[in-house]
């Protein structure tokens, strides 16, 4: 009979090993899925994980990797702070949209003036927009004890409607011949987040790296980071040591909202370019997987974000080269989280095989 | 704007139709939560049920088989959640999210060949004589079988939880799993069954959307109804009859909102479409002060150590 025995301390070795094993198991299960869809599994896995990095056209895909990873890492870093403290912001998609709308709104308002001040203003507006959107579940939780999971998620749907309303109304391009969608911000020199579009660098990547470093410092060298970890791992101890839960909730939700808002703002002013109905592509939800896959650790999140970006790009390649359906990649990403959570049992428990004893 | 275009009889009848998927999913989730498990994967199970039911009824031509398949699909998917939380002892919030993300992807993959197809129509159960009563007949006695099943299920769950031994065991497991374990009840067993019941209900609710309410298949068509169902359970303070009340309230809002859109009211469509979600938040705010009714073991991991 299989028995689980709780480890006195979570195993360090297993906590590093499980994400790696989860990725390998997902590749195998994914291969089976692709085979079931009538594709050559080896070919499909190689197209997704190998070709974008080392294949014939890798010089084109490698910069793409950073473009996709930047928003994922930026959002996941924010989410991981809350997840560590047991505060579940799962509405990052909504904060991403609102941040993009606020940032783009500032940029569009100044069109066609050129000034070095416009972009910094857009950054501030984007961050504030995401922050404010996340403050709604934050304040409601602190004031009324409302469940932040449900409120932040409901606000995703509200934000999507807001996006549609903006793309079709207020922010519609007056020179767009009646098509929905705003002016293209990546053509507007003072407002674009591209540093150099040809080599595929934008400010969101810089922001993601800075966020990783700051989160690392916060969690390891600052009392606030210590309190966050303490609240998650030992809530009673945190209470006795005087951690104010309300402040922690507002900080975690606010930070994750601001980072998601920034991610949206960098995206709308760069790779995406315009406010359009289908602007959001689910980064806010994929970032949840990234945060867990990275073990809620800043460096881990950076690696996990790159891996998840790889599945996006490889998935697109597999779509055009092998005719693999887009949804297959979504299933693949979902499976990864499943295997990760299932294998995580090894971090906290030992598995013992023993004969069933009778009392 | 032409408010007279809104027919109150049809409005109430369509309100009941709109409320049914919510009702089914919430009743299922209520049972799951009363057993002490928080399954945030309702949305994922609903959408999986929606495509399972749709695909099977298109292939077989029988909506009834479709509904059965939807229940099976939902229950099967919920088994994944049961495995993660009851055997691998994973965090329930994270596992539920995983279930939703996975379900959304899986349904999109399964539904590829079914976009733009009309499903076989589910017959309306025009009860003889009763359905001929003016006004009341159309509102109360002229619906499909699943709608009545939803109401009956609520009643059954109420009786089961309140008056039977099975319900008592379920509640004991949800209120204090250590005590229930000490009394010799299988905590994990009860919870797995509850989770599968929740999955089947969510699946049925999803199929109701794709087969009756809309009726067609589009990706992500549940559009947050699964999440509203979760909010409804909180709204109902974990009581079956209040779930019924809440589901009809939300059904009413979404139908009224659609009717106002059709009547050409001077509010932009997008703002009307936001209303069900905003009302959900407002309702959560007004009711969250009282958490005393929540099952005491809700969301806690059970591990029988020796």
CSV table of N, CA and C in Angstrom, one decimal, chain B residues 19-161:
chain,number,residue,atom,x,y,z
B,19,UNK,N,-31.3,31.0,-16.1
B,19,UNK,CA,-30.9,30.7,-14.7
B,19,UNK,C,-30.5,29.3,-14.6
B,20,UNK,N,-31.0,28.4,-15.4
B,20,UNK,CA,-30.8,27.0,-15.2
B,20,UNK,C,-29.3,26.5,-15.2
B,21,UNK,N,-28.5,27.0,-16.2
B,21,UNK,CA,-27.1,26.5,-16.1
B,21,UNK,C,-26.4,27.0,-14.8
B,22,UNK,N,-26.7,28.2,-14.4
B,22,UNK,CA,-26.2,28.7,-13.1
B,22,UNK,C,-26.6,27.8,-12.0
B,23,UNK,N,-27.9,27.5,-12.0
B,23,UNK,CA,-28.5,26.8,-10.9
B,23,UNK,C,-27.8,25.4,-10.8
B,24,UNK,N,-27.7,24.7,-11.9
B,24,UNK,CA,-27.1,23.4,-11.9
B,24,UNK,C,-25.7,23.4,-11.4
B,25,UNK,N,-24.9,24.4,-12.0
B,25,UNK,CA,-23.5,24.4,-11.6
B,25,UNK,C,-23.4,24.8,-10.1
B,26,UNK,N,-24.2,25.7,-9.6
B,26,UNK,CA,-24.1,26.1,-8.2
B,26,UNK,C,-24.5,25.0,-7.3
B,27,UNK,N,-25.6,24.3,-7.6
B,27,UNK,CA,-26.0,23.2,-6.7
B,27,UNK,C,-24.9,22.2,-6.6
B,28,UNK,N,-24.2,21.9,-7.7
B,28,UNK,CA,-23.1,20.9,-7.7
B,28,UNK,C,-22.0,21.5,-6.8
B,29,UNK,N,-21.6,22.7,-7.0
B,29,UNK,CA,-20.5,23.3,-6.3
B,29,UNK,C,-20.9,23.4,-4.8
B,30,UNK,N,-22.2,23.6,-4.5
B,30,UNK,CA,-22.6,23.7,-3.1
B,30,UNK,C,-22.3,22.4,-2.4
B,31,UNK,N,-22.6,21.3,-3.0
B,31,UNK,CA,-22.4,20.0,-2.4
B,31,UNK,C,-20.9,19.8,-2.2
B,32,UNK,N,-20.1,20.2,-3.2
B,32,UNK,CA,-18.6,20.1,-3.1
B,32,UNK,C,-18.1,20.9,-1.9
B,33,UNK,N,-18.6,22.1,-1.8
B,33,UNK,CA,-18.1,23.0,-0.7
B,33,UNK,C,-18.6,22.5,0.6
B,34,UNK,N,-19.8,21.9,0.7
B,34,UNK,CA,-20.3,21.4,2.0
B,34,UNK,C,-19.5,20.3,2.4
B,35,UNK,N,-18.8,19.6,1.5
B,35,UNK,CA,-17.9,18.5,1.9
B,35,UNK,C,-16.5,19.0,2.2
B,36,UNK,N,-16.4,20.3,2.2
B,36,UNK,CA,-15.1,20.9,2.6
B,36,UNK,C,-14.1,21.1,1.5
B,37,UNK,N,-14.5,21.0,0.3
B,37,UNK,CA,-13.6,21.2,-0.8
B,37,UNK,C,-14.0,22.4,-1.7
B,38,UNK,N,-13.0,23.3,-2.0
B,38,UNK,CA,-13.2,24.4,-2.8
B,38,UNK,C,-12.7,24.1,-4.2
B,39,UNK,N,-13.7,23.9,-5.1
B,39,UNK,CA,-13.2,23.6,-6.5
B,39,UNK,C,-13.5,24.8,-7.4
B,40,UNK,N,-12.4,25.5,-7.7
B,40,UNK,CA,-12.5,26.7,-8.6
B,40,UNK,C,-12.5,26.3,-10.0
B,41,UNK,N,-12.6,25.0,-10.3
B,41,UNK,CA,-12.6,24.6,-11.7
B,41,UNK,C,-14.0,24.6,-12.4
B,42,UNK,N,-15.0,25.2,-11.8
B,42,UNK,CA,-16.4,25.1,-12.3
B,42,UNK,C,-16.4,25.5,-13.8
B,43,UNK,N,-15.8,26.6,-14.1
B,43,UNK,CA,-15.8,27.2,-15.4
B,43,UNK,C,-15.2,26.1,-16.4
B,44,UNK,N,-14.1,25.5,-16.0
B,44,UNK,CA,-13.5,24.5,-16.9
B,44,UNK,C,-14.4,23.3,-17.1
B,45,UNK,N,-15.1,22.9,-16.0
B,45,UNK,CA,-15.9,21.7,-16.2
B,45,UNK,C,-17.2,22.0,-17.0
B,46,UNK,N,-17.7,23.3,-16.8
B,46,UNK,CA,-18.9,23.7,-17.5
B,46,UNK,C,-18.6,23.7,-19.0
B,47,UNK,N,-17.4,24.3,-19.4
B,47,UNK,CA,-17.2,24.4,-20.8
B,47,UNK,C,-16.9,23.0,-21.4
B,48,UNK,N,-16.2,22.2,-20.6
B,48,UNK,CA,-16.0,20.8,-21.1
B,48,UNK,C,-17.3,20.1,-21.3
B,49,UNK,N,-18.2,20.3,-20.4
B,49,UNK,CA,-19.6,19.7,-20.5
B,49,UNK,C,-20.3,20.2,-21.7
B,50,UNK,N,-20.1,21.5,-21.9
B,50,UNK,CA,-20.8,22.2,-23.1
B,50,UNK,C,-20.4,21.5,-24.4
B,51,UNK,N,-19.1,21.3,-24.6
B,51,UNK,CA,-18.7,20.7,-25.8
B,51,UNK,C,-18.9,19.2,-25.9
B,52,UNK,N,-18.8,18.5,-24.8
B,52,UNK,CA,-19.1,17.1,-24.8
B,52,UNK,C,-20.6,16.8,-25.1
B,53,UNK,N,-21.4,17.6,-24.5
B,53,UNK,CA,-22.9,17.5,-24.8
B,53,UNK,C,-23.2,17.8,-26.2
B,54,UNK,N,-22.6,18.9,-26.7
B,54,UNK,CA,-22.8,19.4,-28.0
B,54,UNK,C,-22.4,18.3,-29.0
B,55,UNK,N,-21.1,17.9,-28.9
B,55,UNK,CA,-20.6,17.0,-29.9
B,55,UNK,C,-21.4,15.7,-29.9
B,56,UNK,N,-21.7,15.1,-28.7
B,56,UNK,CA,-22.3,13.8,-28.7
B,56,UNK,C,-23.8,14.0,-29.3
B,57,UNK,N,-24.5,15.0,-28.9
B,57,UNK,CA,-25.8,15.1,-29.4
B,57,UNK,C,-25.8,15.4,-30.9
B,58,UNK,N,-24.8,16.1,-31.4
B,58,UNK,CA,-24.7,16.3,-32.9
B,58,UNK,C,-24.5,14.9,-33.6
B,59,UNK,N,-23.5,14.1,-33.0
B,59,UNK,CA,-23.2,12.8,-33.6
B,59,UNK,C,-24.3,11.8,-33.5
B,60,UNK,N,-25.0,11.8,-32.3
B,60,UNK,CA,-26.1,10.8,-32.2
B,60,UNK,C,-27.4,11.3,-32.6
B,61,UNK,N,-27.6,12.6,-32.6
B,61,UNK,CA,-28.9,13.2,-33.0
B,61,UNK,C,-29.8,13.2,-31.8
B,62,UNK,N,-29.3,12.9,-30.6
B,62,UNK,CA,-30.2,12.8,-29.5
B,62,UNK,C,-29.7,13.8,-28.4
B,63,UNK,N,-30.4,14.8,-28.0
B,63,UNK,CA,-30.0,15.7,-27.0
B,63,UNK,C,-29.9,15.0,-25.6
B,64,UNK,N,-30.7,14.0,-25.4
B,64,UNK,CA,-30.7,13.3,-24.1
B,64,UNK,C,-29.3,12.6,-23.9
B,65,UNK,N,-28.9,11.9,-25.0
B,65,UNK,CA,-27.5,11.3,-24.9
B,65,UNK,C,-26.5,12.4,-24.7
B,66,UNK,N,-26.7,13.5,-25.3
B,66,UNK,CA,-25.7,14.6,-25.2
B,66,UNK,C,-25.6,15.1,-23.7
B,67,UNK,N,-26.8,15.2,-23.1
B,67,UNK,CA,-26.7,15.7,-21.7
B,67,UNK,C,-26.0,14.6,-20.8
B,68,UNK,N,-26.3,13.4,-21.1
B,68,UNK,CA,-25.6,12.3,-20.3
B,68,UNK,C,-24.1,12.4,-20.5
B,69,UNK,N,-23.7,12.6,-21.8
B,69,UNK,CA,-22.3,12.7,-22.1
B,69,UNK,C,-21.6,13.9,-21.4
B,70,UNK,N,-22.4,15.0,-21.3
B,70,UNK,CA,-21.9,16.2,-20.7
B,70,UNK,C,-21.6,15.9,-19.2
B,71,UNK,N,-22.6,15.2,-18.6
B,71,UNK,CA,-22.4,14.9,-17.1
B,71,UNK,C,-21.2,14.0,-17.0
B,72,UNK,N,-21.0,13.0,-17.9
B,72,UNK,CA,-19.9,12.2,-17.8
B,72,UNK,C,-18.6,12.9,-18.0
B,73,UNK,N,-18.6,13.8,-19.0
B,73,UNK,CA,-17.4,14.6,-19.3
B,73,UNK,C,-17.0,15.5,-18.1
B,74,UNK,N,-18.0,16.2,-17.5
B,74,UNK,CA,-17.7,17.0,-16.4
B,74,UNK,C,-17.2,16.2,-15.2
B,75,UNK,N,-17.8,15.1,-14.9
B,75,UNK,CA,-17.4,14.2,-13.8
B,75,UNK,C,-15.9,13.7,-14.0
B,76,UNK,N,-15.7,13.3,-15.3
B,76,UNK,CA,-14.3,12.8,-15.6
B,76,UNK,C,-13.3,13.9,-15.4
B,77,UNK,N,-13.6,15.1,-15.8
B,77,UNK,CA,-12.6,16.2,-15.6
B,77,UNK,C,-12.4,16.4,-14.2
B,78,UNK,N,-13.5,16.4,-13.4
B,78,UNK,CA,-13.4,16.7,-12.0
B,78,UNK,C,-12.6,15.6,-11.3
B,79,UNK,N,-12.5,14.4,-11.8
B,79,UNK,CA,-11.6,13.4,-11.2
B,79,UNK,C,-10.2,13.8,-11.2
B,80,UNK,N,-9.8,14.6,-12.2
B,80,UNK,CA,-8.4,15.1,-12.2
B,80,UNK,C,-8.2,16.0,-11.0
B,81,UNK,N,-9.2,16.8,-10.7
B,81,UNK,CA,-9.1,17.7,-9.5
B,81,UNK,C,-9.1,16.9,-8.3
B,82,UNK,N,-9.9,15.9,-8.2
B,82,UNK,CA,-10.0,15.0,-7.1
B,82,UNK,C,-8.7,14.3,-6.8
B,83,UNK,N,-8.0,13.9,-7.9
B,83,UNK,CA,-6.7,13.2,-7.7
B,83,UNK,C,-5.7,14.2,-7.2
B,84,UNK,N,-5.7,15.4,-7.7
B,84,UNK,CA,-4.7,16.4,-7.3
B,84,UNK,C,-4.9,16.8,-5.8
B,85,UNK,N,-6.1,17.0,-5.5
B,85,UNK,CA,-6.3,17.6,-4.1
B,85,UNK,C,-6.5,16.5,-3.1
B,86,UNK,N,-7.0,15.3,-3.4
B,86,UNK,CA,-7.3,14.3,-2.4
B,86,UNK,C,-6.1,13.3,-2.3
B,87,UNK,N,-5.4,13.1,-3.3
B,87,UNK,CA,-4.3,12.1,-3.3
B,87,UNK,C,-3.0,12.7,-3.3
B,88,UNK,N,-2.8,13.7,-4.2
B,88,UNK,CA,-1.5,14.4,-4.3
B,88,UNK,C,-1.4,15.6,-3.3
B,89,UNK,N,-2.6,15.8,-2.6
B,89,UNK,CA,-2.6,16.8,-1.5
B,89,UNK,C,-2.2,18.2,-2.0
B,90,UNK,N,-2.5,18.6,-3.2
B,90,UNK,CA,-2.1,19.9,-3.8
B,90,UNK,C,-3.1,20.9,-3.3
B,91,UNK,N,-2.6,22.2,-3.4
B,91,UNK,CA,-3.4,23.3,-3.0
B,91,UNK,C,-4.7,23.4,-3.8
B,92,UNK,N,-5.8,23.6,-3.2
B,92,UNK,CA,-7.1,23.5,-3.9
B,92,UNK,C,-7.3,24.7,-4.8
B,93,UNK,N,-6.8,25.9,-4.4
B,93,UNK,CA,-7.0,27.0,-5.3
B,93,UNK,C,-6.2,26.9,-6.6
B,94,UNK,N,-5.0,26.5,-6.4
B,94,UNK,CA,-4.1,26.3,-7.6
B,94,UNK,C,-4.7,25.2,-8.5
B,95,UNK,N,-5.2,24.1,-7.9
B,95,UNK,CA,-5.7,22.9,-8.7
B,95,UNK,C,-6.9,23.3,-9.4
B,96,UNK,N,-7.8,24.1,-8.8
B,96,UNK,CA,-9.0,24.5,-9.4
B,96,UNK,C,-8.7,25.4,-10.6
B,97,UNK,N,-7.7,26.3,-10.5
B,97,UNK,CA,-7.3,27.2,-11.6
B,97,UNK,C,-6.8,26.3,-12.7
B,98,UNK,N,-6.0,25.3,-12.3
B,98,UNK,CA,-5.4,24.4,-13.4
B,98,UNK,C,-6.5,23.8,-14.1
B,99,UNK,N,-7.6,23.3,-13.4
B,99,UNK,CA,-8.7,22.7,-14.0
B,99,UNK,C,-9.4,23.6,-15.0
B,100,UNK,N,-9.6,24.8,-14.7
B,100,UNK,CA,-10.2,25.8,-15.6
B,100,UNK,C,-9.4,26.1,-16.8
B,101,UNK,N,-8.1,26.3,-16.6
B,101,UNK,CA,-7.2,26.6,-17.7
B,101,UNK,C,-7.2,25.4,-18.7
B,102,UNK,N,-7.1,24.2,-18.1
B,102,UNK,CA,-7.0,23.0,-18.9
B,102,UNK,C,-8.3,22.7,-19.6
B,103,UNK,N,-9.4,22.9,-18.9
B,103,UNK,CA,-10.8,22.7,-19.5
B,103,UNK,C,-11.0,23.6,-20.7
B,104,UNK,N,-10.6,24.9,-20.5
B,104,UNK,CA,-10.8,25.9,-21.6
B,104,UNK,C,-10.1,25.4,-22.9
B,105,UNK,N,-8.8,25.0,-22.6
B,105,UNK,CA,-8.0,24.5,-23.8
B,105,UNK,C,-8.6,23.3,-24.4
B,106,UNK,N,-8.9,22.3,-23.5
B,106,UNK,CA,-9.4,21.0,-24.0
B,106,UNK,C,-10.7,21.2,-24.8
B,107,UNK,N,-11.6,22.1,-24.3
B,107,UNK,CA,-12.9,22.3,-25.0
B,107,UNK,C,-12.7,22.9,-26.4
B,108,UNK,N,-11.7,23.9,-26.4
B,108,UNK,CA,-11.4,24.5,-27.7
B,108,UNK,C,-10.9,23.5,-28.7
B,109,UNK,N,-10.1,22.6,-28.2
B,109,UNK,CA,-9.5,21.5,-29.1
B,109,UNK,C,-10.6,20.6,-29.5
B,110,UNK,N,-11.4,20.2,-28.6
B,110,UNK,CA,-12.5,19.2,-29.0
B,110,UNK,C,-13.5,19.8,-29.9
B,111,UNK,N,-13.7,21.1,-29.8
B,111,UNK,CA,-14.8,21.8,-30.5
B,111,UNK,C,-14.5,22.3,-31.9
B,112,UNK,N,-13.3,21.9,-32.3
B,112,UNK,CA,-12.9,22.5,-33.6
B,112,UNK,C,-13.8,22.2,-34.8
B,113,UNK,N,-14.3,21.0,-34.9
B,113,UNK,CA,-15.1,20.6,-36.0
B,113,UNK,C,-16.6,21.0,-35.8
B,114,UNK,N,-16.9,21.7,-34.7
B,114,UNK,CA,-18.3,21.9,-34.4
B,114,UNK,C,-18.8,23.3,-34.4
B,115,UNK,N,-17.9,24.2,-34.9
B,115,UNK,CA,-18.3,25.6,-35.0
B,115,UNK,C,-19.3,25.8,-36.1
B,116,UNK,N,-20.3,26.5,-35.8
B,116,UNK,CA,-21.3,26.9,-36.9
B,116,UNK,C,-22.3,25.8,-37.2
B,117,UNK,N,-22.3,24.7,-36.4
B,117,UNK,CA,-23.3,23.7,-36.6
B,117,UNK,C,-24.5,23.9,-35.6
B,118,UNK,N,-25.7,23.5,-36.1
B,118,UNK,CA,-26.9,23.6,-35.2
B,118,UNK,C,-27.1,22.3,-34.5
B,119,UNK,N,-27.2,22.2,-33.2
B,119,UNK,CA,-27.5,21.0,-32.5
B,119,UNK,C,-28.9,20.5,-32.7
B,120,UNK,N,-29.2,19.2,-32.5
B,120,UNK,CA,-30.6,18.8,-32.6
B,120,UNK,C,-31.4,19.5,-31.5
B,121,UNK,N,-32.7,19.9,-31.8
B,121,UNK,CA,-33.5,20.7,-30.9
B,121,UNK,C,-33.9,19.8,-29.7
B,122,UNK,N,-33.9,20.4,-28.5
B,122,UNK,CA,-34.4,19.7,-27.3
B,122,UNK,C,-35.9,19.9,-27.3
B,123,UNK,N,-36.7,18.9,-27.2
B,123,UNK,CA,-38.2,19.1,-27.2
B,123,UNK,C,-38.6,19.9,-26.0
B,124,UNK,N,-39.6,20.8,-26.2
B,124,UNK,CA,-40.2,21.5,-25.0
B,124,UNK,C,-41.2,20.6,-24.5
B,125,UNK,N,-41.3,20.6,-23.2
B,125,UNK,CA,-42.2,19.7,-22.5
B,125,UNK,C,-43.5,20.4,-22.3
B,126,UNK,N,-44.3,20.5,-23.3
B,126,UNK,CA,-45.6,21.2,-23.1
B,126,UNK,C,-46.6,20.3,-22.4
B,127,UNK,N,-46.6,20.6,-21.1
B,127,UNK,CA,-47.5,19.7,-20.3
B,127,UNK,C,-49.0,19.9,-20.7
B,128,UNK,N,-49.7,18.9,-21.0
B,128,UNK,CA,-51.0,19.0,-21.5
B,128,UNK,C,-51.9,19.8,-20.5
B,129,UNK,N,-52.9,20.5,-21.0
B,129,UNK,CA,-53.8,21.3,-20.2
B,129,UNK,C,-53.1,22.4,-19.4
B,130,UNK,N,-52.1,22.0,-18.5
B,130,UNK,CA,-51.5,23.1,-17.7
B,130,UNK,C,-50.8,24.1,-18.6
B,131,UNK,N,-50.2,23.7,-19.7
B,131,UNK,CA,-49.5,24.7,-20.5
B,131,UNK,C,-50.4,25.6,-21.3
B,132,UNK,N,-51.7,25.2,-21.3
B,132,UNK,CA,-52.6,26.1,-22.0
B,132,UNK,C,-53.2,27.2,-21.2
B,133,UNK,N,-52.9,27.2,-19.9
B,133,UNK,CA,-53.3,28.3,-19.0
B,133,UNK,C,-52.7,29.6,-19.5
B,134,UNK,N,-53.4,30.6,-19.7
B,134,UNK,CA,-52.8,31.9,-20.2
B,134,UNK,C,-51.7,32.4,-19.2
B,135,UNK,N,-50.7,33.0,-19.7
B,135,UNK,CA,-49.6,33.6,-19.0
B,135,UNK,C,-48.8,32.5,-18.1
B,136,UNK,N,-49.5,32.0,-17.1
B,136,UNK,CA,-48.8,31.0,-16.2
B,136,UNK,C,-48.4,29.8,-16.9
B,137,UNK,N,-49.2,29.4,-17.9
B,137,UNK,CA,-48.9,28.1,-18.6
B,137,UNK,C,-47.5,28.3,-19.3
B,138,UNK,N,-47.3,29.4,-20.0
B,138,UNK,CA,-46.1,29.6,-20.7
B,138,UNK,C,-44.9,29.7,-19.8
B,139,UNK,N,-45.1,30.4,-18.7
B,139,UNK,CA,-44.0,30.6,-17.7
B,139,UNK,C,-43.6,29.4,-17.0
B,140,UNK,N,-44.6,28.6,-16.5
B,140,UNK,CA,-44.3,27.5,-15.6
B,140,UNK,C,-44.3,26.1,-16.2
B,141,UNK,N,-45.2,25.9,-17.2
B,141,UNK,CA,-45.4,24.5,-17.6
B,141,UNK,C,-44.9,24.3,-19.1
B,142,UNK,N,-44.1,25.1,-19.6
B,142,UNK,CA,-43.8,24.9,-21.0
B,142,UNK,C,-42.3,25.0,-21.3
B,143,UNK,N,-41.5,24.2,-20.5
B,143,UNK,CA,-40.1,24.3,-20.6
B,143,UNK,C,-39.6,22.9,-21.0
B,144,UNK,N,-38.2,22.8,-21.1
B,144,UNK,CA,-37.6,21.5,-21.4
B,144,UNK,C,-37.4,20.8,-20.1
B,145,UNK,N,-37.1,19.5,-20.2
B,145,UNK,CA,-37.0,18.6,-19.1
B,145,UNK,C,-35.9,19.0,-18.1
B,146,UNK,N,-34.7,19.5,-18.7
B,146,UNK,CA,-33.6,19.8,-17.9
B,146,UNK,C,-33.8,20.9,-16.9
B,147,UNK,N,-34.6,21.8,-17.3
B,147,UNK,CA,-35.0,23.0,-16.4
B,147,UNK,C,-35.7,22.5,-15.2
B,148,UNK,N,-36.7,21.6,-15.4
B,148,UNK,CA,-37.4,21.0,-14.2
B,148,UNK,C,-36.4,20.1,-13.4
B,149,UNK,N,-35.5,19.4,-14.1
B,149,UNK,CA,-34.6,18.6,-13.4
B,149,UNK,C,-33.7,19.5,-12.5
B,150,UNK,N,-33.3,20.6,-12.9
B,150,UNK,CA,-32.5,21.5,-12.1
B,150,UNK,C,-33.2,21.9,-10.8
B,151,UNK,N,-34.5,22.2,-10.9
B,151,UNK,CA,-35.3,22.6,-9.7
B,151,UNK,C,-35.4,21.4,-8.8
B,152,UNK,N,-35.7,20.2,-9.4
B,152,UNK,CA,-35.9,19.0,-8.6
B,152,UNK,C,-34.6,18.7,-7.9
B,153,UNK,N,-33.5,18.8,-8.6
B,153,UNK,CA,-32.2,18.5,-8.0
B,153,UNK,C,-31.9,19.4,-6.8
B,154,UNK,N,-32.3,20.7,-6.9
B,154,UNK,CA,-32.1,21.5,-5.8
B,154,UNK,C,-32.9,21.0,-4.6
B,155,UNK,N,-34.1,20.6,-4.8
B,155,UNK,CA,-35.0,20.1,-3.7
B,155,UNK,C,-34.3,18.8,-3.2
B,156,UNK,N,-33.9,17.9,-4.0
B,156,UNK,CA,-33.3,16.7,-3.6
B,156,UNK,C,-32.0,16.9,-2.7
B,157,UNK,N,-31.2,17.9,-3.2
B,157,UNK,CA,-30.0,18.2,-2.4
B,157,UNK,C,-30.3,18.8,-1.1
B,158,UNK,N,-31.4,19.6,-1.1
B,158,UNK,CA,-31.8,20.2,0.2
B,158,UNK,C,-32.2,19.1,1.2
B,159,UNK,N,-33.1,18.2,0.7
B,159,UNK,CA,-33.6,17.1,1.6
B,159,UNK,C,-32.4,16.2,2.0
B,160,UNK,N,-31.5,15.9,1.1
B,160,UNK,CA,-30.4,15.0,1.3
B,160,UNK,C,-29.5,15.6,2.4
B,161,UNK,N,-29.2,16.9,2.3
B,161,UNK,CA,-28.3,17.5,3.2
B,161,UNK,C,-28.9,17.7,4.6
